[in-house]
Each structure stands twice: as structure tokens, then as C-alpha cells.
Coordinates of C-alpha atoms in Angstrom, one line a residue:
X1463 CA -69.1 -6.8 10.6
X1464 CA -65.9 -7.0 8.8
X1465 CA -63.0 -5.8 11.2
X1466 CA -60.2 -3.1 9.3
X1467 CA -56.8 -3.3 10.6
X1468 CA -54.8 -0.1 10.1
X1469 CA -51.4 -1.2 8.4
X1470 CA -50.0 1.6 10.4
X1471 CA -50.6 0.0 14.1
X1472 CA -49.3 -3.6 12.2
X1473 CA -46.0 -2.0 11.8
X1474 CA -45.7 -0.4 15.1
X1475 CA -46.4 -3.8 16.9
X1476 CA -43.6 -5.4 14.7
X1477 CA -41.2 -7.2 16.6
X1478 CA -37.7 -5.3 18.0
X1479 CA -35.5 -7.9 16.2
X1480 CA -36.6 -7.4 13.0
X1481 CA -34.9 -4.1 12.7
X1482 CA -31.3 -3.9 11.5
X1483 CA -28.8 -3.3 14.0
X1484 CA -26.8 -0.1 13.2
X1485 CA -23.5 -0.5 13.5
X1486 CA -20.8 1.6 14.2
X1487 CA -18.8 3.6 11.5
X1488 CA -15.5 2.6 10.9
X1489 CA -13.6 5.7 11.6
X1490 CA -15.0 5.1 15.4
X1491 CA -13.5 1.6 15.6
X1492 CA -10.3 2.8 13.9
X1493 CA -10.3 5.8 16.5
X1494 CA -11.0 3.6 19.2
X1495 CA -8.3 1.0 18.4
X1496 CA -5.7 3.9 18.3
X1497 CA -6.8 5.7 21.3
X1498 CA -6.6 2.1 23.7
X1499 CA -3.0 1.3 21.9
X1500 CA -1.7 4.5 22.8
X1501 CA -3.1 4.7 26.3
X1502 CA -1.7 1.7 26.8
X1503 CA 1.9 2.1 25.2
X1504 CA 1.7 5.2 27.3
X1505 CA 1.5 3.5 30.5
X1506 CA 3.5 0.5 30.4
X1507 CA 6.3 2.4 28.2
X1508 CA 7.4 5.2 30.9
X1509 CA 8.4 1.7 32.6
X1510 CA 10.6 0.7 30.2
X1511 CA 14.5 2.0 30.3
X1512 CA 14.5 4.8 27.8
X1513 CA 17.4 3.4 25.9
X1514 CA 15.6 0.1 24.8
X1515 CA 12.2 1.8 24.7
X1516 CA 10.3 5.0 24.1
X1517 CA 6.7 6.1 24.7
X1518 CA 3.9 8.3 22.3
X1519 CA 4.4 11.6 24.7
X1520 CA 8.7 11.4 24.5
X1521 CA 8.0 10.6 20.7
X1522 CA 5.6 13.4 20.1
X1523 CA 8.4 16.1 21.7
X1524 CA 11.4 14.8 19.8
X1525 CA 9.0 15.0 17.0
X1526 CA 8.3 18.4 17.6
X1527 CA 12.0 19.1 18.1
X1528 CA 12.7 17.8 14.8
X1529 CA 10.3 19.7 13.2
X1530 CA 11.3 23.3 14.4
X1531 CA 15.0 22.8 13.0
X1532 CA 13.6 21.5 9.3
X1533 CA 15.6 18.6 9.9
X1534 CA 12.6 16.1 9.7
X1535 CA 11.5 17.9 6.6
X1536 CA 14.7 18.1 5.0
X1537 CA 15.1 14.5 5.9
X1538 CA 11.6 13.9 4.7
X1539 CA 12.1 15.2 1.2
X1540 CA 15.0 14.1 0.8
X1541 CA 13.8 10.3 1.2
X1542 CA 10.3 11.2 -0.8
X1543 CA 12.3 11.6 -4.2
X1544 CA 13.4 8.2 -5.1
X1545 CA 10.7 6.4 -3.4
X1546 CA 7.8 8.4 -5.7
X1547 CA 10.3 7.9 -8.9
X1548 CA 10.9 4.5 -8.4
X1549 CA 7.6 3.9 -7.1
X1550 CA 6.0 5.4 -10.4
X1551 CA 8.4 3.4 -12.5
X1552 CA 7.0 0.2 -11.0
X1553 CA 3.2 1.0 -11.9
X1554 CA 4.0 2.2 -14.7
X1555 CA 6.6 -0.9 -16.1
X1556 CA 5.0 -3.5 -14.1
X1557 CA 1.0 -3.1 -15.5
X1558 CA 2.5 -3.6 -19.2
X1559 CA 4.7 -6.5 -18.4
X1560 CA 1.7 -8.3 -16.5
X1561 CA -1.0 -7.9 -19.0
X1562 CA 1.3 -9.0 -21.9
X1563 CA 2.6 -12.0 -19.8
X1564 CA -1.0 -13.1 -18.7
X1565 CA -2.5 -12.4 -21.9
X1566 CA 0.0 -14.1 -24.6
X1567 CA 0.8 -17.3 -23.8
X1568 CA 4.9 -17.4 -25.6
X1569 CA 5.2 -13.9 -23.4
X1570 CA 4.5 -15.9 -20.3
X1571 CA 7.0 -19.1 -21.7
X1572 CA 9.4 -16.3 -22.3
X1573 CA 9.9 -13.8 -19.2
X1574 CA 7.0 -15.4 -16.8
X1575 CA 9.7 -17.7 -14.8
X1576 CA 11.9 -14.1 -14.3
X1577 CA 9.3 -12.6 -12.6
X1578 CA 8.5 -15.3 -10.3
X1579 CA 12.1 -15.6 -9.4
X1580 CA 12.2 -11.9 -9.0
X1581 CA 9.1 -11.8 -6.3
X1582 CA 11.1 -14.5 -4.5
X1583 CA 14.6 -14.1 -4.8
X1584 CA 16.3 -11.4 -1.7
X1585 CA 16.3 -8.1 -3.4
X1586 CA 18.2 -6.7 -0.7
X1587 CA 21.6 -8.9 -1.8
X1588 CA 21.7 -7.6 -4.5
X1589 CA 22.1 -3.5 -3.3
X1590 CA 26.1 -4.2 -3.5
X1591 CA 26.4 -5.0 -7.1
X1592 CA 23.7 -2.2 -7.9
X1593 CA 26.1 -0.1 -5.7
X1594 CA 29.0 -0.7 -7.8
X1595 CA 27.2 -0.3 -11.3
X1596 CA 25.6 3.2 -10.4
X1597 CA 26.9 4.6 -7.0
X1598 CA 25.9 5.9 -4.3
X1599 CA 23.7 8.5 -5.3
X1600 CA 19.8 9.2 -6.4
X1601 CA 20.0 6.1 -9.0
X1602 CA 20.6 3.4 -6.5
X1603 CA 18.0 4.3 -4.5
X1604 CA 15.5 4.6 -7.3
X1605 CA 16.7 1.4 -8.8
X1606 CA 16.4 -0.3 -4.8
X1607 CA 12.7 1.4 -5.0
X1608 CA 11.9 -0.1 -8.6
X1609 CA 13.2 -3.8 -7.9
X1610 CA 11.7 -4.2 -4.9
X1611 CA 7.7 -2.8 -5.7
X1612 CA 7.7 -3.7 -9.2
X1613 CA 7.1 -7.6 -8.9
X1614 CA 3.8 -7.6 -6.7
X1615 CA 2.5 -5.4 -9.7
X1616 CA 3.5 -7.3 -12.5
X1617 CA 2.4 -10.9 -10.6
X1618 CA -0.8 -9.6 -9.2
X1619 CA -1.5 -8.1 -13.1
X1620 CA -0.5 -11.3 -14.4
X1621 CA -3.2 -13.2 -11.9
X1622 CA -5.6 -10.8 -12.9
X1623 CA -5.7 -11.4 -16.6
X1624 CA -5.5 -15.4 -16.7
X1625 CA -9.0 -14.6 -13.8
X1626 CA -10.6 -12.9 -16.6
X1627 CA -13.6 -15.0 -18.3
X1628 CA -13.2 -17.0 -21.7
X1629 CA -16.5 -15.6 -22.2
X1630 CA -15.3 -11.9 -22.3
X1631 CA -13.0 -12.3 -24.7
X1632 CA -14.7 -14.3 -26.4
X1633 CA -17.1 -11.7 -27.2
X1634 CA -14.7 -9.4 -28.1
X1635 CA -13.5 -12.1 -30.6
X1636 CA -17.4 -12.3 -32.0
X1637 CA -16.7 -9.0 -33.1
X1638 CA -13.3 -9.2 -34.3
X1639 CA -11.6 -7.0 -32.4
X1640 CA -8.0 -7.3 -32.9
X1641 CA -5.6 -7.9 -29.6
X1642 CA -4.5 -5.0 -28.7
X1643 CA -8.7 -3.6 -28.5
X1644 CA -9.5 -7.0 -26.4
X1645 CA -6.5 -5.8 -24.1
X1646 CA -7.6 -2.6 -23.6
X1647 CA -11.0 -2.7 -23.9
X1648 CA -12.3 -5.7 -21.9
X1649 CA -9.0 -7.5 -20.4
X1650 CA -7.9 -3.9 -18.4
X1651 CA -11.1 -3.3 -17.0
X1652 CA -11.8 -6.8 -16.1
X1653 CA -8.4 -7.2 -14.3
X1654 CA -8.6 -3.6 -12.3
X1655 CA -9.1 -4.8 -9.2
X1656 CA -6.1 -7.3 -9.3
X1657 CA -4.1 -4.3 -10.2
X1658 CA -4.6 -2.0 -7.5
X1659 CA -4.0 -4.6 -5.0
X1660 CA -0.6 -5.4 -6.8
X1661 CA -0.2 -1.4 -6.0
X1662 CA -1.6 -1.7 -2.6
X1663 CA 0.9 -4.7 -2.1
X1664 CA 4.0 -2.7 -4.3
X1665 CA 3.7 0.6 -1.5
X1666 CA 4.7 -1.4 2.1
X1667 CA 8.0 -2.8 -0.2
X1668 CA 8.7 0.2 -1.9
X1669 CA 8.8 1.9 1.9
X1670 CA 11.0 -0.7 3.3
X1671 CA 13.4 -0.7 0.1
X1672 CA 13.5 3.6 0.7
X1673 CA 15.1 2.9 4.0
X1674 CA 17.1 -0.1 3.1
X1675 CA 18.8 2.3 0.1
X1676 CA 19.7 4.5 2.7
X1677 CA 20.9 2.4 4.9
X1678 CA 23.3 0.6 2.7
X1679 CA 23.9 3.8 -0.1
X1680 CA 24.8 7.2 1.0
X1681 CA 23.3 7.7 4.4
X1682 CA 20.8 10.4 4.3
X1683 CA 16.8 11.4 4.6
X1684 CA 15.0 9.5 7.0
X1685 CA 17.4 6.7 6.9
X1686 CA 20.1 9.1 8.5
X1687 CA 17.7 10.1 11.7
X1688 CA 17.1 6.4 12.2
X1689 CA 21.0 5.5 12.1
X1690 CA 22.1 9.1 14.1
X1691 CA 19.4 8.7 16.7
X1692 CA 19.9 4.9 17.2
X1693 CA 23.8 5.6 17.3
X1694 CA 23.5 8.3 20.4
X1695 CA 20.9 5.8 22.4
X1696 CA 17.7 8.4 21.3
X1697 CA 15.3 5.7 21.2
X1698 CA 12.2 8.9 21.3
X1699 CA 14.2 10.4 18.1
X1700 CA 14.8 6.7 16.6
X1701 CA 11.0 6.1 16.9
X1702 CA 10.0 9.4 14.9
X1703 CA 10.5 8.5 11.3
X1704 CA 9.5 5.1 12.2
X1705 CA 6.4 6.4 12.8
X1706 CA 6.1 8.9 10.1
X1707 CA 7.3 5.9 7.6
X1708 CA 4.2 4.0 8.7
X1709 CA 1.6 6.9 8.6
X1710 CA 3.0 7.3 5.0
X1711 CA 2.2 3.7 4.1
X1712 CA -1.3 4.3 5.4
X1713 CA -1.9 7.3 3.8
X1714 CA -0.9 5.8 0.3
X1715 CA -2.5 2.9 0.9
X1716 CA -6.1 4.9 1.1
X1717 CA -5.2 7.1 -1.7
X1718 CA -5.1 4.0 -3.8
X1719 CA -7.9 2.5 -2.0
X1720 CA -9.7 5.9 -3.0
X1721 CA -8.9 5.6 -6.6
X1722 CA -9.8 2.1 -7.3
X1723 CA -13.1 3.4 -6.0
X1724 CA -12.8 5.7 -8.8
X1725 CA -11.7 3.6 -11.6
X1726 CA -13.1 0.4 -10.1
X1727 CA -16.5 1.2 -9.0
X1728 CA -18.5 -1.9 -9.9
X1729 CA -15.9 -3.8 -7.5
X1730 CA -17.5 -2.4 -4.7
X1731 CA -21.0 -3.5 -5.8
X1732 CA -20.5 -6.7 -6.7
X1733 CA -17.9 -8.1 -3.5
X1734 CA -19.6 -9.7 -0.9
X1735 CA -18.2 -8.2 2.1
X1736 CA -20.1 -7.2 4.8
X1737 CA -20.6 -2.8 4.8

């Protein structure tokens, strides 16, 4: 007699280890990571003198105090203006200049050595001179906000298009597409992902030149709470916009995160990072 082996008892008596582990979702590590940092900042900081250090309950009530006399918002807004103009201006001046420097070789003779030296050179000397040439107003801090997010753009675009394959272009060439179709058409796609991380890259500069405009400009938004709390020894106020400034960084940089997803889906396919 021939003996028949159900499939479905062979599968049942396959071994433990052959089935993937399941793994936690991020957004419980994250949590958890947060959760242990703050019990733990908790604790240790009630030891602390409050003048050199604060703690997350002393922060969240001067937090709260700010935000029922609409000084934090006020503040808030008032810092928000220049950093999303000059912000903007960067993405939208620094893409251009790094796909015409990457993809034209006389462009990249021409102005490539400028933006290197711009990446590297201390921005924050030169908020003086750009004091004297437009005030102490709106423009500066723009400007501040614009010089000091708009090279990680334009280098990371630049990167991006000398990455791309001969082979792409070459393709576009079979066809005789003219430059400006190659640029758009296979070159922009192709260098995506190098572009939002210049963005990604462009948003914790862009935050610290906000506060360094106010700082050294007209003393206002959340600049002014930092400076007015630190000056009366309110290290719990002090830590407030500190802590909004990073939450804002975060948020922004998932927002961008989200829309590379959008524009860059094939990214996420093809990297080999573990999920």
C-alpha cells in the first residue's frame, strides 16, 4: 500500500523557527523611547537647582502659562513668517541652481566652487553686514533663513544629478530629446530622492538660523521668550520654545518624509533597508 501524507498535518509539524518573527511597529519603539527619557528627566531633574535645570512637569505648566496669555502663539507666529518664506525660497532657488550645476559641466566650472564655499563658510558672521544692508526687520530674517537652508539643497541636488546613470540619459539622447526634456523628464525623477534629503537636511538649518535672526536682529517671536526667560533665571519658561522648536523640526521633517513617499515611491521599493 502506498501511504498519502496530508500536506495539511506537513505544515502543522513545520518547525517554530521557520516563521518570521513579528516585530514591533515603530510608533511603539518611538513611544517607548519617549516615555523612559521623560521618566527619567523627570526624576533626576527635580534634583537639579531650578536655575541651571528644568524638568518635563515645570516645563509643561510654564507651557501652559504661556499659552493662556497668547504670548507663545504670538511669539510662535511671529517666528513662523520668515522661517516658511525663506524656507520656500531655498527649495525653490536651490533645486534650479543644483540641477543646472550638476547637469552642465561650464555651469558647474562657473558657480560650483560658490556653493561649496557657501555650505562651508560661517553663515552666522555674516548676520552684521546683512544687518546693515536691510535692517532689522522681516528681510534679515528671511535672508538669515535663505542663506543658511539653501546650500544643503543645491549640494545634495547637485550629488543627485552627477548619481544619475550615463545610461538614462543616454536613452533620452537615442531619441533626441533636447536638454531641457532630458532634465525634466529623466534627470528630475532620477535625482528625487537626493532632493528631499537636501530638504530634509535644509529644515534643522533653517530652524537654527530662525532663532539666530532673532537673536542678533530685532529681538522678537520665539527668540524673545528664550532671551526674556533666560534673562530672569526661568529655566521651565527658557525650555518651552526649545522644545516647541524641536517638535517643529520633527514635524517638518515627516511631512517631507510623507511627500517623498508621494513623489518618490519607487524609492521605497527599491532601498534595501530592513521594514
Amino acid at each position: 500500500m502506498v501511504d498519502i501524507v496530508d500536506p495539511a498535518s506537513t505544515r502543522s509539524e513545520a518547525p517554530a523557527e521557520a516563521r518570521p518573527a513579528r516585530q514591533l511597529p515603530s510608533w511603539v519603539i518611538t513611544i517607548t523611547s519617549l516615555v523612559v527619557l521623560l521618566g527619567a528627566w523627570e526624576i533626576f531633574g527635580r534634583d537639579i537647582n531650578p536655575v541651571f535645570g528644568s524638568y518635563p512637569s515645570a516645563i509643561a505648566e510654564a507651557f501652559w502659562q504661556l499659552a493662556r496669555t497668547g504670548k507663545l502663539w504670538a511669539a510662535l507666529i511671529d517666528s513662523l513668517r520668515p522661517f516658511l518664506l525663506g524656507y520656500a525660497l531655498a527649495i525653490l532657488i536651490g533645486v534650479p541652481i543644483g540641477l543646472v550645476t550638476g547637469r552642465f559641466r561650464a555651469v558647474e566650472a562657473a558657480i560650483g566652487i560658490y556653493v561649496t564655499a557657501g555650505y562651508a563658510m560661517p553663515l552666522v558672521a555674516l548676520v552684521p553686514l546683512l544687518v546693515l544692508w536691510l535692517g532689522l526687520g522681516f528681510a534679515v530674517k528671511v535672508a538669515v533663513v535663505f542663506l543658511m537652508s539653501v546650500f544643503p539643497i543645491c549640494i545634495n541636488t547637485w550629488l543627485g544629478v552627477t548619481a544619475v546613470p550615463k545610461t538614462l540619459i543616454e536613452v533620452g539622447k537615442s531619441f533626441v530629446a533636447p536638454d531641457s526634456v532630458i532634465l525634466r523628464r529623466i534627470i528630475l525623477p532620477a535625482t528625487l530622492p537626493y532632493i528631499m534629503a537636501g530638504i530634509r537636511l535644509a529644515v534643522g538649518r533653517a530652524v537654527v538660523a530662525m532663532v539666530i535672526a532673532e537673536f542678533f536682529t530685532s529681538i522678537s517671536g520665539l527668540g524673545a521668550v528664550i532671551i526674556t526667560s533666560a534673562n530672569n533665571f526661568d529655566t521651565a519658561t527658557m525650555f518651552v520654545p526649545i522644545v516647541i522648536l524641536m517638535v517643529m523640526a520633527i514635524g517638518l521633517n515627516t511631512l517631507i518624509g510623507a511627500v517623498e513617499h508621494w513623489v518618490a515611491p519607487w524609492q521605497a521599493e527599491i532601498a534595501g533597508r530592513d521594514q
